[in-house]
Amino acid sequence: MKILFYDAKSYDYDSFQSKLSGFPEISVEYIRSDLDPRTAALAEGFDAVCAFVSSDAGAATLDILHEKGVGLLLMRCAGFNNVDLEKAAEYDIRVMCVPGYSPEAVAEHAMALALACNRRLHKAYNKVRENDFSLSGLMGFNFYRKTAGIIGTGRIGAAMCRICHGFGMRVTAYDVYQNEGLKDIVTYVSLDELLQGSDLISLHCPLTDDTYHLIQRDTIQKMKDGVILVNTSRGALVKTEDLIEGIRLHKFAGVGLDVYEEEAPNVFEDRSDEILEHSTTARLLSFPNVMITSHQGFFTREALEAIAITTLQNAEDHRMGRASANDVKLP
Ligand code: NAI
């Protein structure tokens, strides 16, 4: 089986190549370009393509993949909101993903963002480097005995609940389904109760029609003043313009974002030469209590290893005609 691996970075190459010897029937060719309608034709002669959160696997791309005879779309990530599943089903293109490669990797990053923006670590780091040892502008608050509000208690949200519990926080959560495994440490509440009662709100639900712009003016107004908001899930869960308005109105003690609306489709690019004066990300970064990272929640050694093994196993299952729990189906 031949796989064309789109948007390959050196760390992808290293992690996949190190696992490939366990899959002798599979070969992988790596290219730097990401998957989109302009690059889909490169998949001619391949059985499968491997794509990521940054890829465009919409209808136009799938039209071309189908025409080129590709029967398998291997998403090397948990989310698949960038895949047109109806089109894939129409063309019988199998879509597989890596649902839970390392929930702790993302949850630990969510807590790192929460702590960093609460205690202004990004600011403190720069101050001390400039020989400024004053504490002005650095005051935070204790998480101990405060209330965490976790939206979405699947794999990553559950890991975040456990971390917050470990910090001595009261942990509340909102989800459309309750996670039985958390009942000893989590109190499920309505979304409104969570918004009104939480000192730290962390988003861990997927991006769907129901969750698009879940955090916007109305929901922000319901939050406590001085709340910390963290989003490591998907950018469009938060309406950026309304977030900026909330920050200006001093609603937030801190905002930590690993994902943001503007990141697609250029996620993971080095844009250090660009002047981003019109970007909403640049506007967000102008606030001292905002900390932004570049969709790196998943980026740990353990997670990359797990992604490589599961993606190659998905390919092997397809090759052998086996069903898999990692099949992405139409809802
Ligand atoms: P999961 O599928 O295990 O959990 C998602 C949870 O959200 C489920 O419990 C589900 O019932 C809940 N949910 C669905 N609709 C909801 C709604 N309308 N309101 C409240 N809850 C709702 O997914 P997992 O593995 O925990 O991943 C969560 C998200 O994290 C992914 O969808 C992805 O967008 C993001 N992610 C981010 C990464 C990063 O590097 N920053 C890496 C991996 C995932």
Short mmCIF file of N, CA and C and ligand atoms in Angstrom, two decimals, residues 53 77-81 98-101 103 106 109 151-158 174-177 179 203-208 210-211 214 231-234 237 258-259 295-299, ligand 1:
data_model
loop_
_atom_site.label_atom_id
_atom_site.label_comp_id
_atom_site.label_asym_id
_atom_site.label_seq_id
_atom_site.Cartn_x
_atom_site.Cartn_y
_atom_site.Cartn_z
N VAL A 53 -4.97 18.43 10.64
CA VAL A 53 -5.99 19.45 10.96
C VAL A 53 -5.93 20.65 10.02
N CYS A 77 -4.85 12.86 13.24
CA CYS A 77 -5.30 13.76 14.32
C CYS A 77 -6.65 13.26 14.82
N ALA A 78 -7.10 13.90 15.90
CA ALA A 78 -8.38 13.48 16.49
C ALA A 78 -9.57 14.14 15.78
N GLY A 79 -9.43 15.44 15.46
CA GLY A 79 -10.53 16.19 14.86
C GLY A 79 -10.64 15.89 13.36
N PHE A 80 -11.85 16.03 12.81
CA PHE A 80 -12.03 15.80 11.37
C PHE A 80 -13.06 16.78 10.81
N ASN A 81 -13.18 17.95 11.47
CA ASN A 81 -14.15 18.95 11.02
C ASN A 81 -13.79 19.53 9.65
N VAL A 98 -7.22 9.36 14.45
CA VAL A 98 -6.49 8.87 15.62
C VAL A 98 -7.17 9.50 16.84
N PRO A 99 -8.20 8.85 17.37
CA PRO A 99 -9.06 9.53 18.35
C PRO A 99 -8.36 9.95 19.64
N GLY A 100 -7.61 9.07 20.26
CA GLY A 100 -7.14 9.45 21.60
C GLY A 100 -5.66 9.22 21.77
N TYR A 101 -4.83 9.87 20.96
CA TYR A 101 -3.41 9.48 20.97
C TYR A 101 -2.71 9.88 22.25
N PRO A 103 -4.44 12.18 25.29
CA PRO A 103 -5.27 13.25 25.83
C PRO A 103 -4.52 14.10 26.85
N VAL A 106 -2.63 17.25 25.49
CA VAL A 106 -3.42 18.46 25.25
C VAL A 106 -3.89 19.06 26.58
N HIS A 109 -1.20 20.88 28.32
CA HIS A 109 -0.94 22.17 27.67
C HIS A 109 -2.03 23.19 28.04
N ILE A 151 -15.78 22.30 29.52
CA ILE A 151 -16.82 22.11 28.51
C ILE A 151 -16.37 20.99 27.57
N GLY A 152 -17.07 19.85 27.66
CA GLY A 152 -16.66 18.67 26.89
C GLY A 152 -15.79 17.78 27.76
N THR A 153 -16.35 16.62 28.17
CA THR A 153 -15.58 15.73 29.07
C THR A 153 -15.32 14.39 28.39
N GLY A 154 -14.87 14.45 27.15
CA GLY A 154 -14.40 13.24 26.47
C GLY A 154 -13.00 12.94 26.97
N ARG A 155 -12.15 12.45 26.06
CA ARG A 155 -10.80 12.03 26.48
C ARG A 155 -9.98 13.19 27.06
N ILE A 156 -9.91 14.30 26.32
CA ILE A 156 -9.04 15.41 26.76
C ILE A 156 -9.69 16.15 27.94
N GLY A 157 -11.00 16.41 27.83
CA GLY A 157 -11.70 17.09 28.92
C GLY A 157 -11.59 16.30 30.23
N ALA A 158 -11.68 14.97 30.13
CA ALA A 158 -11.57 14.14 31.34
C ALA A 158 -10.17 14.28 31.95
N TYR A 174 -19.72 20.66 31.71
CA TYR A 174 -20.92 20.62 30.87
C TYR A 174 -20.59 19.75 29.65
N ASP A 175 -21.49 18.83 29.36
CA ASP A 175 -21.32 17.99 28.16
C ASP A 175 -22.72 17.52 27.76
N VAL A 176 -22.89 17.17 26.51
CA VAL A 176 -24.18 16.61 26.10
C VAL A 176 -24.33 15.17 26.62
N TYR A 177 -23.21 14.50 26.88
CA TYR A 177 -23.23 13.19 27.54
C TYR A 177 -22.35 13.26 28.77
N ASN A 179 -19.78 11.75 31.52
CA ASN A 179 -18.73 10.73 31.57
C ASN A 179 -18.78 10.06 32.95
N LEU A 203 -12.12 24.73 27.18
CA LEU A 203 -12.98 24.16 26.13
C LEU A 203 -12.37 22.86 25.59
N HIS A 204 -13.16 21.79 25.63
CA HIS A 204 -12.67 20.49 25.15
C HIS A 204 -13.73 19.74 24.35
N CYS A 205 -14.68 20.49 23.76
CA CYS A 205 -15.67 19.84 22.90
C CYS A 205 -15.22 19.99 21.44
N PRO A 206 -15.73 19.14 20.55
CA PRO A 206 -15.33 19.28 19.14
C PRO A 206 -16.03 20.47 18.49
N LEU A 207 -15.55 20.87 17.33
CA LEU A 207 -16.23 21.92 16.56
C LEU A 207 -17.30 21.26 15.70
N THR A 208 -18.55 21.63 15.98
CA THR A 208 -19.69 21.12 15.18
C THR A 208 -20.61 22.31 14.93
N ASP A 210 -23.33 22.77 16.32
CA ASP A 210 -23.86 23.16 17.63
C ASP A 210 -22.86 23.97 18.46
N THR A 211 -21.57 23.73 18.25
CA THR A 211 -20.58 24.39 19.11
C THR A 211 -19.88 25.57 18.43
N LEU A 214 -19.60 28.96 20.22
CA LEU A 214 -20.20 28.70 21.54
C LEU A 214 -19.86 29.85 22.50
N ASN A 231 -8.68 27.83 25.40
CA ASN A 231 -9.19 27.05 24.27
C ASN A 231 -8.05 26.29 23.61
N THR A 232 -8.08 24.95 23.79
CA THR A 232 -7.10 24.11 23.08
C THR A 232 -7.84 23.20 22.10
N SER A 233 -9.12 23.53 21.82
CA SER A 233 -9.92 22.57 21.05
C SER A 233 -9.97 22.93 19.56
N ARG A 234 -10.77 23.91 19.21
CA ARG A 234 -10.80 24.42 17.83
C ARG A 234 -11.12 25.91 17.88
N LEU A 237 -14.68 27.69 18.01
CA LEU A 237 -15.57 27.59 19.19
C LEU A 237 -15.75 28.98 19.80
N ASP A 258 -4.61 27.98 22.26
CA ASP A 258 -3.71 27.17 21.42
C ASP A 258 -4.29 27.10 20.01
N VAL A 259 -5.54 27.49 19.88
CA VAL A 259 -6.24 27.46 18.58
C VAL A 259 -7.04 28.74 18.45
N HIS A 295 -1.05 25.93 18.16
CA HIS A 295 -1.65 24.59 18.02
C HIS A 295 -0.62 23.50 18.37
N GLN A 296 -0.02 23.64 19.53
CA GLN A 296 1.03 22.70 19.92
C GLN A 296 0.59 21.75 21.03
N GLY A 297 -0.72 21.80 21.37
CA GLY A 297 -1.21 20.96 22.46
C GLY A 297 -0.81 19.49 22.31
N PHE A 298 -0.88 19.00 21.08
CA PHE A 298 -0.62 17.57 20.83
C PHE A 298 0.87 17.25 20.81
N PHE A 299 1.73 18.29 20.84
CA PHE A 299 3.11 18.13 20.39
C PHE A 299 4.03 17.63 21.50
P1 NAI B 1 -13.76 13.36 22.51
O1 NAI B 1 -14.63 12.98 21.34
O2 NAI B 1 -13.17 12.28 23.34
O3 NAI B 1 -14.59 14.33 23.49
C1 NAI B 1 -15.38 15.37 23.05
C2 NAI B 1 -16.47 15.59 24.08
O4 NAI B 1 -17.20 16.76 23.69
C3 NAI B 1 -17.46 14.43 24.16
O5 NAI B 1 -17.63 14.03 25.51
C4 NAI B 1 -18.75 15.00 23.58
O6 NAI B 1 -19.93 14.46 24.16
C5 NAI B 1 -18.57 16.48 23.94
N1 NAI B 1 -19.46 17.34 23.16
C6 NAI B 1 -19.89 17.19 21.88
N2 NAI B 1 -20.74 18.18 21.55
C7 NAI B 1 -20.83 18.98 22.64
C8 NAI B 1 -21.56 20.17 22.93
N3 NAI B 1 -22.39 20.71 22.00
N4 NAI B 1 -21.43 20.72 24.15
C9 NAI B 1 -20.62 20.15 25.08
N5 NAI B 1 -19.91 19.04 24.87
C10 NAI B 1 -20.02 18.46 23.67
O7 NAI B 1 -12.64 14.30 21.91
P2 NAI B 1 -11.20 14.61 22.52
O8 NAI B 1 -10.22 13.57 22.09
O9 NAI B 1 -11.34 14.88 23.97
O10 NAI B 1 -10.83 15.95 21.74
C11 NAI B 1 -11.57 17.15 21.94
C12 NAI B 1 -11.16 18.17 20.91
O11 NAI B 1 -9.82 18.59 21.16
C13 NAI B 1 -11.10 17.63 19.46
O12 NAI B 1 -12.38 17.71 18.84
C14 NAI B 1 -10.13 18.56 18.81
O13 NAI B 1 -10.85 19.63 18.25
C15 NAI B 1 -9.27 19.09 19.97
N6 NAI B 1 -7.87 18.69 19.88
C16 NAI B 1 -6.88 19.66 19.96
C17 NAI B 1 -5.54 19.33 19.89
C18 NAI B 1 -4.46 20.36 20.00
O14 NAI B 1 -3.29 20.07 19.66
N7 NAI B 1 -4.72 21.56 20.48
C19 NAI B 1 -5.13 17.92 19.69
C20 NAI B 1 -6.22 16.98 19.71
C21 NAI B 1 -7.53 17.36 19.77
#
